[in-house]
Short mmCIF file of C-alpha atoms and ligand atoms in Angstrom, two decimals:
data_model
loop_
_atom_site.label_atom_id
_atom_site.label_comp_id
_atom_site.label_asym_id
_atom_site.label_seq_id
_atom_site.Cartn_x
_atom_site.Cartn_y
_atom_site.Cartn_z
CA MET A 403 21.43 58.97 -118.18
CA MET A 404 20.20 57.56 -121.49
CA VAL A 405 16.59 58.53 -122.18
CA CYS A 406 14.57 55.59 -123.52
CA GLU A 407 11.29 55.63 -125.33
CA TYR A 408 8.37 54.55 -123.15
CA LYS A 409 6.94 51.21 -124.33
CA PRO A 410 3.52 50.33 -122.90
CA GLY A 411 3.63 46.81 -121.49
CA LEU A 412 7.45 47.00 -121.79
CA GLU A 413 7.04 45.29 -125.15
CA GLY A 414 10.38 44.12 -126.51
CA ILE A 415 12.37 45.41 -123.52
CA PRO A 416 14.59 42.74 -121.89
CA ALA A 417 14.02 42.56 -118.13
CA ALA A 418 16.69 39.92 -117.42
CA GLN A 419 19.29 37.66 -118.97
CA SER A 420 18.00 34.13 -118.65
CA SER A 421 18.98 30.63 -119.76
CA ILE A 422 15.78 28.97 -118.49
CA SER A 423 13.53 28.97 -121.55
CA TYR A 424 13.39 30.27 -125.10
CA VAL A 425 10.53 31.18 -127.42
CA ASP A 426 10.62 31.78 -131.15
CA GLY A 427 7.25 33.39 -131.73
CA GLN A 428 7.52 33.36 -135.53
CA LYS A 429 8.38 29.68 -135.83
CA GLY A 430 6.30 28.51 -132.86
CA ILE A 431 9.23 27.04 -130.92
CA LEU A 432 9.42 26.73 -127.14
CA GLU A 433 12.46 25.22 -125.41
CA TYR A 434 13.21 24.60 -121.74
CA ARG A 435 16.98 24.76 -121.12
CA GLY A 436 17.38 24.16 -124.86
CA ILE A 437 15.11 21.09 -125.08
CA ARG A 438 12.01 21.38 -127.27
CA ILE A 439 8.72 21.06 -125.37
CA GLU A 440 7.44 18.48 -127.83
CA GLU A 441 10.27 16.19 -126.72
CA LEU A 442 9.72 16.84 -123.02
CA ALA A 443 5.96 16.33 -123.38
CA ALA A 444 6.59 12.96 -125.06
CA LYS A 445 9.41 11.67 -122.85
CA SER A 446 9.67 13.52 -119.53
CA THR A 447 7.57 13.96 -116.40
CA PHE A 448 6.57 17.17 -114.66
CA LEU A 449 8.97 16.65 -111.74
CA GLU A 450 11.87 15.82 -114.03
CA THR A 451 11.14 18.93 -116.14
CA ALA A 452 10.87 21.05 -112.97
CA TYR A 453 14.29 19.76 -111.88
CA LEU A 454 15.72 20.57 -115.33
CA LEU A 455 14.41 24.14 -115.18
CA ILE A 456 15.50 24.84 -111.62
CA TRP A 457 18.91 23.16 -111.57
CA GLY A 458 19.72 23.63 -115.26
CA GLU A 459 20.38 20.00 -116.27
CA LEU A 460 18.33 16.84 -116.57
CA PRO A 461 18.78 14.86 -113.32
CA SER A 462 20.57 11.51 -113.21
CA LYS A 463 18.45 8.50 -112.20
CA GLU A 464 19.54 8.87 -108.57
CA GLU A 465 19.01 12.64 -108.51
CA LEU A 466 15.51 12.27 -109.94
CA LYS A 467 14.61 9.54 -107.47
CA ALA A 468 15.85 11.63 -104.54
CA PHE A 469 13.92 14.70 -105.74
CA GLU A 470 10.71 12.72 -106.27
CA GLU A 471 11.08 11.20 -102.79
CA GLU A 472 11.59 14.59 -101.15
CA VAL A 473 8.55 16.02 -102.90
CA ARG A 474 6.51 12.96 -101.89
CA LEU A 475 7.54 13.40 -98.24
CA HIS A 476 6.50 17.07 -98.16
CA ARG A 477 3.04 16.81 -99.72
CA ARG A 478 1.14 17.15 -96.45
CA ILE A 479 0.10 20.64 -95.34
CA LYS A 480 0.22 21.81 -91.75
CA TYR A 481 -3.06 21.57 -89.87
CA ARG A 482 -2.84 25.29 -89.13
CA ILE A 483 -2.78 26.08 -92.85
CA ARG A 484 -5.72 23.72 -93.32
CA ASP A 485 -7.61 25.40 -90.48
CA MET A 486 -6.86 28.82 -91.93
CA MET A 487 -8.18 27.68 -95.31
CA LYS A 488 -11.37 26.41 -93.63
CA CYS A 489 -12.09 30.02 -92.65
CA PHE A 490 -11.92 31.25 -96.25
CA PRO A 491 -15.32 32.03 -97.77
CA GLU A 492 -16.47 29.17 -100.02
CA SER A 493 -17.49 31.77 -102.62
CA GLY A 494 -13.92 33.08 -102.82
CA HIS A 495 -11.88 32.37 -105.93
CA PRO A 496 -9.45 29.44 -105.51
CA MET A 497 -6.63 31.62 -106.88
CA ASP A 498 -7.12 34.02 -103.98
CA ALA A 499 -7.18 31.08 -101.57
CA LEU A 500 -3.95 29.80 -103.11
CA GLN A 501 -2.25 33.18 -102.97
CA ALA A 502 -3.12 33.59 -99.29
CA SER A 503 -2.06 30.03 -98.44
CA ALA A 504 1.27 30.25 -100.29
CA ALA A 505 2.03 33.50 -98.45
CA ALA A 506 0.98 31.93 -95.13
CA LEU A 507 3.38 29.04 -95.67
CA GLY A 508 6.18 31.60 -95.43
CA LEU A 509 5.15 32.32 -91.83
CA PHE A 510 6.35 28.84 -90.89
CA TYR A 511 9.70 29.16 -92.64
CA SER A 512 10.71 32.70 -91.89
CA LEU A 513 14.46 32.12 -92.03
CA ARG A 514 15.83 33.68 -95.23
CA ASP A 515 19.06 31.87 -95.91
CA LEU A 516 18.94 32.80 -99.57
CA HIS A 517 22.49 31.85 -100.49
CA ASN A 518 22.40 28.44 -98.88
CA PRO A 519 21.75 25.69 -101.49
CA ALA A 520 20.02 23.58 -98.80
CA TYR A 521 17.56 26.42 -98.09
CA ILE A 522 16.88 26.82 -101.81
CA ARG A 523 16.30 23.08 -102.23
CA ASP A 524 14.07 22.90 -99.17
CA SER A 525 11.91 25.83 -100.34
CA VAL A 526 11.64 24.45 -103.88
CA VAL A 527 10.57 21.02 -102.61
CA ARG A 528 8.12 22.44 -100.09
CA LEU A 529 6.40 24.75 -102.58
CA ILE A 530 6.19 22.23 -105.42
CA ALA A 531 4.96 19.55 -103.01
CA THR A 532 2.33 21.53 -101.09
CA ILE A 533 0.70 23.75 -103.70
CA PRO A 534 -1.34 20.90 -105.25
CA THR A 535 -2.42 19.82 -101.76
CA MET A 536 -3.61 23.35 -101.01
CA VAL A 537 -5.59 23.58 -104.25
CA ALA A 538 -7.27 20.21 -103.65
CA ALA A 539 -7.92 20.97 -99.97
CA PHE A 540 -9.67 24.26 -100.75
CA GLN A 541 -11.79 22.55 -103.41
CA LEU A 542 -13.03 19.92 -100.92
CA MET A 543 -13.43 22.27 -97.98
CA ARG A 544 -15.47 24.81 -99.92
CA LYS A 545 -17.95 21.98 -100.60
CA GLY A 546 -18.07 21.28 -96.88
CA ASN A 547 -15.90 18.13 -97.03
CA ASP A 548 -12.70 17.30 -95.21
CA PRO A 549 -9.54 17.46 -97.30
CA VAL A 550 -8.13 14.15 -98.49
CA LYS A 551 -4.61 13.22 -97.37
CA PRO A 552 -2.01 12.73 -100.12
CA ARG A 553 -1.30 9.12 -101.10
CA ASP A 554 2.36 8.21 -101.04
CA ASP A 555 1.95 5.34 -103.50
CA LEU A 556 0.74 7.69 -106.24
CA ASP A 557 2.88 9.84 -108.51
CA TYR A 558 2.71 13.61 -108.38
CA SER A 559 -0.09 14.15 -110.91
CA ALA A 560 -2.08 11.02 -110.05
CA ASN A 561 -1.98 12.06 -106.40
CA PHE A 562 -3.35 15.53 -107.18
CA LEU A 563 -6.26 14.09 -109.17
CA TYR A 564 -6.86 11.59 -106.36
CA MET A 565 -6.96 14.36 -103.71
CA LEU A 566 -9.32 16.37 -105.89
CA HIS A 567 -11.80 13.66 -106.80
CA GLU A 568 -11.34 11.37 -103.79
CA LYS A 569 -10.74 8.43 -106.11
CA GLU A 570 -7.77 7.01 -107.95
CA PRO A 571 -7.60 8.54 -111.42
CA ASP A 572 -7.58 6.76 -114.75
CA ALA A 573 -3.96 6.17 -115.83
CA LEU A 574 -4.36 7.97 -119.18
CA ALA A 575 -5.97 10.98 -117.49
CA ALA A 576 -3.12 11.16 -114.94
CA LYS A 577 -0.49 10.91 -117.71
CA ILE A 578 -2.21 13.63 -119.75
CA PHE A 579 -2.51 15.85 -116.68
CA ASP A 580 1.22 15.45 -116.08
CA ILE A 581 1.92 16.52 -119.68
CA CYS A 582 -0.33 19.56 -119.18
CA LEU A 583 1.85 20.55 -116.22
CA ILE A 584 4.98 20.21 -118.41
CA LEU A 585 3.38 22.49 -121.00
CA HIS A 586 2.52 25.16 -118.43
CA VAL A 587 5.66 25.09 -116.29
CA GLU A 588 7.62 27.92 -117.87
CA HIS A 589 7.34 30.59 -120.54
CA THR A 590 10.12 33.22 -120.52
CA MET A 591 9.38 36.74 -119.23
CA ASN A 592 5.59 36.68 -118.96
CA ALA A 593 3.70 38.88 -116.49
CA SER A 594 3.71 36.49 -113.51
CA THR A 595 7.37 35.54 -113.99
CA PHE A 596 8.30 39.21 -114.19
CA SER A 597 6.33 39.74 -111.01
CA ALA A 598 8.19 36.83 -109.37
CA ARG A 599 11.56 38.27 -110.38
CA VAL A 600 10.73 41.76 -109.16
CA THR A 601 9.68 40.32 -105.79
CA ALA A 602 12.75 38.06 -105.70
CA SER A 603 15.02 41.04 -106.37
CA THR A 604 14.11 42.57 -103.01
CA LEU A 605 15.58 39.43 -101.33
CA THR A 606 12.33 38.49 -99.69
CA ASP A 607 11.48 34.81 -99.15
CA PRO A 608 10.37 32.42 -101.92
CA TYR A 609 6.87 32.11 -100.42
CA ALA A 610 6.32 35.84 -101.01
CA VAL A 611 7.79 35.43 -104.51
CA VAL A 612 5.30 32.68 -105.34
CA ALA A 613 2.38 34.50 -103.68
CA SER A 614 2.97 37.63 -105.75
CA ALA A 615 3.28 35.59 -108.95
CA VAL A 616 0.03 33.72 -108.15
CA GLY A 617 -1.70 37.11 -107.79
CA THR A 618 -0.42 38.16 -111.20
CA LEU A 619 -1.30 34.89 -112.92
CA GLY A 620 -4.96 35.18 -111.90
CA GLY A 621 -5.88 38.03 -114.27
CA PRO A 622 -8.01 37.37 -117.37
CA LEU A 623 -5.31 38.61 -119.74
CA HIS A 624 -2.87 36.03 -118.37
CA GLY A 625 -3.62 32.63 -116.76
CA GLY A 626 -7.24 33.49 -116.03
CA ALA A 627 -8.05 33.31 -119.75
CA ASN A 628 -8.52 29.52 -119.65
CA GLU A 629 -11.62 29.89 -117.45
CA GLU A 630 -13.04 32.52 -119.72
CA VAL A 631 -12.54 30.30 -122.78
CA ILE A 632 -14.95 27.72 -121.37
CA GLN A 633 -17.44 30.43 -120.39
CA MET A 634 -17.18 31.78 -123.95
CA LEU A 635 -17.72 28.34 -125.55
CA GLU A 636 -20.75 27.80 -123.30
CA GLU A 637 -22.13 31.21 -124.24
CA ILE A 638 -21.70 30.44 -127.95
CA GLY A 639 -23.54 27.15 -127.40
CA SER A 640 -23.54 25.81 -130.98
CA VAL A 641 -21.30 25.58 -134.05
CA GLU A 642 -23.73 27.81 -136.01
CA ASN A 643 -23.39 30.61 -133.48
CA VAL A 644 -19.61 30.81 -133.77
CA ARG A 645 -19.37 33.14 -136.77
CA PRO A 646 -21.96 35.71 -135.55
CA TYR A 647 -20.38 35.64 -132.06
CA VAL A 648 -16.87 36.28 -133.40
CA GLU A 649 -18.09 39.01 -135.74
CA GLU A 650 -20.02 40.78 -133.02
CA ARG A 651 -17.08 40.73 -130.59
CA LEU A 652 -14.71 42.03 -133.19
CA GLN A 653 -17.15 44.77 -134.20
CA ASN A 654 -17.36 45.82 -130.54
CA LYS A 655 -13.56 45.70 -130.28
CA GLN A 656 -13.72 42.94 -127.67
CA LYS A 657 -11.03 40.31 -127.30
CA LEU A 658 -11.64 36.64 -128.03
CA MET A 659 -10.37 34.66 -125.09
CA GLY A 660 -7.70 32.05 -125.74
CA PHE A 661 -6.43 33.84 -128.85
CA GLY A 662 -3.44 36.08 -129.40
CA HIS A 663 -0.10 36.31 -127.71
CA ARG A 664 2.50 38.99 -127.21
CA VAL A 665 5.22 36.72 -128.58
CA TYR A 666 3.62 34.03 -130.77
CA LYS A 667 2.49 35.11 -134.20
CA VAL A 668 1.60 31.51 -135.13
CA LYS A 669 -0.40 28.85 -133.25
CA ASP A 670 1.12 28.39 -129.82
CA PRO A 671 3.08 25.07 -129.84
CA ARG A 672 1.51 24.25 -126.47
CA ALA A 673 -1.98 24.64 -127.96
CA ILE A 674 -1.05 22.12 -130.69
CA ILE A 675 -0.08 19.50 -128.08
CA LEU A 676 -3.06 20.30 -125.84
CA GLN A 677 -5.42 19.83 -128.75
CA GLU A 678 -3.92 16.37 -129.38
CA LEU A 679 -4.28 15.52 -125.69
CA ALA A 680 -7.92 16.64 -125.72
CA GLU A 681 -8.54 14.34 -128.68
CA GLN A 682 -6.95 11.39 -126.84
CA LEU A 683 -9.30 12.00 -123.92
CA PHE A 684 -12.34 12.32 -126.20
CA ASP A 685 -11.37 9.03 -127.92
CA LYS A 686 -11.31 7.23 -124.58
CA PHE A 687 -14.12 8.95 -122.68
CA GLY A 688 -16.40 10.29 -125.42
CA GLY A 689 -16.51 13.58 -127.34
CA ASP A 690 -17.44 17.06 -126.19
CA LYS A 691 -19.70 19.36 -128.16
CA TYR A 692 -17.62 22.32 -127.01
CA TYR A 693 -14.66 20.86 -128.89
CA GLU A 694 -16.58 21.16 -132.16
CA ILE A 695 -17.41 24.75 -131.28
CA ALA A 696 -13.74 25.39 -130.45
CA GLN A 697 -12.55 23.94 -133.77
CA GLU A 698 -15.02 26.08 -135.72
CA MET A 699 -13.93 29.09 -133.69
CA GLU A 700 -10.29 28.46 -134.54
CA ARG A 701 -11.23 28.37 -138.27
CA VAL A 702 -13.27 31.59 -138.13
CA VAL A 703 -10.69 33.49 -136.04
CA GLU A 704 -7.88 32.41 -138.36
CA GLU A 705 -9.90 33.69 -141.31
CA LYS A 706 -10.57 37.04 -139.62
CA LEU A 707 -7.40 37.64 -137.60
CA GLY A 708 -4.75 35.33 -139.06
CA HIS A 709 -3.22 38.28 -140.94
CA LYS A 710 -2.54 39.94 -137.53
CA GLY A 711 -0.86 36.79 -136.22
CA ILE A 712 -3.74 35.96 -133.85
CA TYR A 713 -4.02 32.20 -133.29
CA PRO A 714 -4.99 29.96 -130.36
CA ASN A 715 -2.75 30.32 -127.32
CA VAL A 716 -2.08 27.82 -124.51
CA ASP A 717 -5.36 28.66 -122.80
CA PHE A 718 -7.62 27.79 -125.72
CA TYR A 719 -7.53 23.99 -125.47
CA SER A 720 -6.34 23.45 -121.88
CA GLY A 721 -9.81 24.12 -120.45
CA LEU A 722 -11.35 21.41 -122.66
CA VAL A 723 -8.80 18.91 -121.37
CA TYR A 724 -9.47 19.79 -117.72
CA ARG A 725 -13.24 19.83 -118.26
CA LYS A 726 -13.10 16.28 -119.61
CA MET A 727 -11.27 15.27 -116.42
CA GLY A 728 -14.17 16.65 -114.39
CA ILE A 729 -12.19 19.59 -113.01
CA PRO A 730 -14.28 22.67 -112.11
CA THR A 731 -13.63 25.72 -114.30
CA ASP A 732 -12.36 27.97 -111.53
CA LEU A 733 -9.58 25.47 -110.75
CA PHE A 734 -8.02 25.82 -114.22
CA THR A 735 -5.86 28.77 -113.23
CA PRO A 736 -4.77 27.25 -109.88
CA ILE A 737 -3.69 24.21 -111.91
CA PHE A 738 -1.70 26.53 -114.14
CA ALA A 739 -0.08 27.80 -110.91
CA ILE A 740 0.71 24.23 -109.75
CA ALA A 741 2.81 23.90 -112.90
CA ARG A 742 4.20 27.41 -113.12
CA VAL A 743 5.51 27.45 -109.55
CA ALA A 744 8.53 25.48 -110.79
CA GLY A 745 9.20 28.08 -113.50
CA TRP A 746 8.87 30.91 -110.99
CA LEU A 747 11.30 29.16 -108.66
CA ALA A 748 13.80 28.67 -111.50
CA HIS A 749 13.62 32.45 -112.07
CA TRP A 750 13.88 33.12 -108.34
CA LYS A 751 17.10 31.10 -108.21
CA GLU A 752 18.47 32.72 -111.35
CA GLN A 753 17.60 36.21 -110.06
CA LEU A 754 19.39 35.55 -106.76
CA ALA A 755 22.52 34.39 -108.55
CA GLU A 756 23.10 37.86 -110.04
CA ASN A 757 20.71 40.06 -108.17
CA ARG A 758 20.14 43.75 -108.58
CA ILE A 759 16.89 45.18 -107.25
CA PHE A 760 14.40 46.16 -109.96
CA ARG A 761 13.94 49.88 -109.98
CA PRO A 762 12.79 51.07 -113.43
CA THR A 763 12.00 54.66 -114.18
CA GLN A 764 8.86 56.40 -115.46
CA VAL A 765 7.90 59.20 -117.78
CA TYR A 766 6.25 61.77 -115.53
CA ASN A 767 3.33 63.44 -117.29
CA GLY A 768 1.70 65.17 -114.31
CA LYS A 769 1.73 68.77 -113.09
CA HIS A 770 4.39 70.72 -111.14
CA GLU A 771 4.36 73.44 -108.49
CA VAL A 772 0.64 73.02 -107.77
CA PRO A 773 -0.45 75.12 -104.76
CA TYR A 774 -2.30 73.34 -101.97
CA THR A 775 -6.00 74.33 -101.87
CA PRO A 776 -7.36 74.41 -98.31
CA LEU A 777 -10.27 72.02 -97.69
CA ASP A 778 -12.89 74.78 -97.23
CA GLN A 779 -12.02 76.25 -100.63
CA ARG A 780 -12.47 73.05 -102.64
N1 ACO B 1611 -9.10 38.85 -129.91
C1 ACO B 1611 -9.25 39.83 -130.82
N2 ACO B 1611 -8.27 40.67 -131.19
C2 ACO B 1611 -7.09 40.49 -130.61
C3 ACO B 1611 -6.85 39.48 -129.66
C4 ACO B 1611 -7.91 38.65 -129.31
N3 ACO B 1611 -7.77 37.68 -128.42
N4 ACO B 1611 -5.59 39.56 -129.23
C5 ACO B 1611 -5.03 40.58 -129.89
N5 ACO B 1611 -5.93 41.15 -130.74
C6 ACO B 1611 -5.71 42.27 -131.64
C7 ACO B 1611 -5.85 43.59 -130.86
O1 ACO B 1611 -7.18 44.06 -130.90
C8 ACO B 1611 -4.88 44.48 -131.59
O2 ACO B 1611 -5.49 44.88 -132.80
P1 ACO B 1611 -5.20 46.36 -133.41
O3 ACO B 1611 -3.73 46.37 -133.68
O4 ACO B 1611 -6.04 46.39 -134.63
O5 ACO B 1611 -5.61 47.31 -132.35
C9 ACO B 1611 -3.74 43.54 -131.96
O6 ACO B 1611 -4.34 42.25 -132.06
C10 ACO B 1611 -2.63 43.50 -130.92
O7 ACO B 1611 -3.23 43.18 -129.66
P2 ACO B 1611 -2.70 43.64 -128.23
O8 ACO B 1611 -3.78 43.50 -127.25
O9 ACO B 1611 -2.05 44.98 -128.39
O10 ACO B 1611 -1.59 42.57 -127.99
P3 ACO B 1611 -0.81 42.34 -126.64
O11 ACO B 1611 0.48 41.74 -127.01
O12 ACO B 1611 -0.78 43.58 -125.81
O13 ACO B 1611 -1.73 41.30 -125.85
C11 ACO B 1611 -2.76 39.33 -125.15
C12 ACO B 1611 -1.53 39.93 -125.83
C13 ACO B 1611 -2.99 40.01 -123.81
C14 ACO B 1611 -2.50 37.85 -124.90
C15 ACO B 1611 -3.98 39.51 -126.09
O14 ACO B 1611 -3.78 38.80 -127.29
C16 ACO B 1611 -5.27 39.10 -125.42
O15 ACO B 1611 -5.87 39.89 -124.69
N6 ACO B 1611 -5.76 37.83 -125.66
C17 ACO B 1611 -6.96 37.35 -125.04
C18 ACO B 1611 -6.67 36.91 -123.60
C19 ACO B 1611 -5.87 35.63 -123.54
O16 ACO B 1611 -6.17 34.64 -124.21
N7 ACO B 1611 -4.83 35.65 -122.69
C20 ACO B 1611 -3.96 34.49 -122.47
C21 ACO B 1611 -2.60 34.72 -123.08
S1 ACO B 1611 -1.55 33.33 -122.86
C22 ACO B 1611 -1.09 33.43 -121.23
O17 ACO B 1611 -1.00 34.48 -120.64
C23 ACO B 1611 -0.78 32.21 -120.53
#
């Protein structure tokens, strides 16, 4: 067997062949099935982009309509899932609530007909349709309120904001939210997608695939960074404090949240679009002092770390957009999951098409032939 060099974080090691998305980290390009995200953000919708990723082609008018209708019909969650969620502690993190609920959904659909296109379609629809309802339901129930039923006359994103805030959202806010979902839906072999593919490779059900990916997305080095960006901007508190804050963190060898990326060595193309979206919201609903802090931070970090290729990533501006929409900070990562579920499912489907179970190796650096020491001699 060929002996390979151990690469921490598997940096640069291909884990799959995939035609779902493509990143050029030097040029700042991201494509979904070959289409640039700038174009999708300007012209597509989240559900259309999800369809493109999962089934490989843009849908025809009829196909899109049918998919949207199926998702609309499956938005409601079972009362038993709702009752289960009511028992979750209100102090628990919504990502944990989402992970548990996504896994629980699998209890209701335990048949694993993985090679049947109808089963794949049904699971895709069910997961994409119900995850936003679960996130909104937990948000209301942890405040002691009853969850709000989905509204069939509202589009996917508008309906989520309606369920969350119990009122019909502003049209611009709903449109911008939908674009945010497009920007977060897929991103090649990141940690949560890798996790999804490993789980998928065991031929378990898609609910377990999504639940394991949700667990992986929650960490502060991955999707959880968007929450920490807002906490960081609040801690900085003023434009004047930016430089001393950055210098102190760098001196203490601490990371600056929302900056840096394993692949991008330029500003993340998603951050560029998110910044524009934030500005559109500020123009309509008034500015945000944290945006000024964020802009100053981007300048200072570029000055200090630009030579290392450290620039804002997707998480840097997304929090400011969600904050302006009145979304609580700890829902930022669950919202990331609402989008990313479609990417995970595209990888699930691709993994199944040419499956081989993941079973990497390791470099053992422990001891050998160690005698057992009886308890009374330790
Ligand atoms: N702040 C300060 N320095 C940084 C940062 C940062 N955010 N990111 C990387 N660096 C520095 C490291 O200190 C290291 O410097 P050195 O070579 O002098 O030791 C160098 O850049 C390489 O950094 P690594 O951590 O080795 O890069 P890696 O590819 O392993 O990590 C990661 C990428 C995890 C995204 C990292 O940049 C980071 O921790 N960023 C902050 C958290 C964050 O924003 N995560 C969200 C990423 S996007 C997403 O997952 C959706």
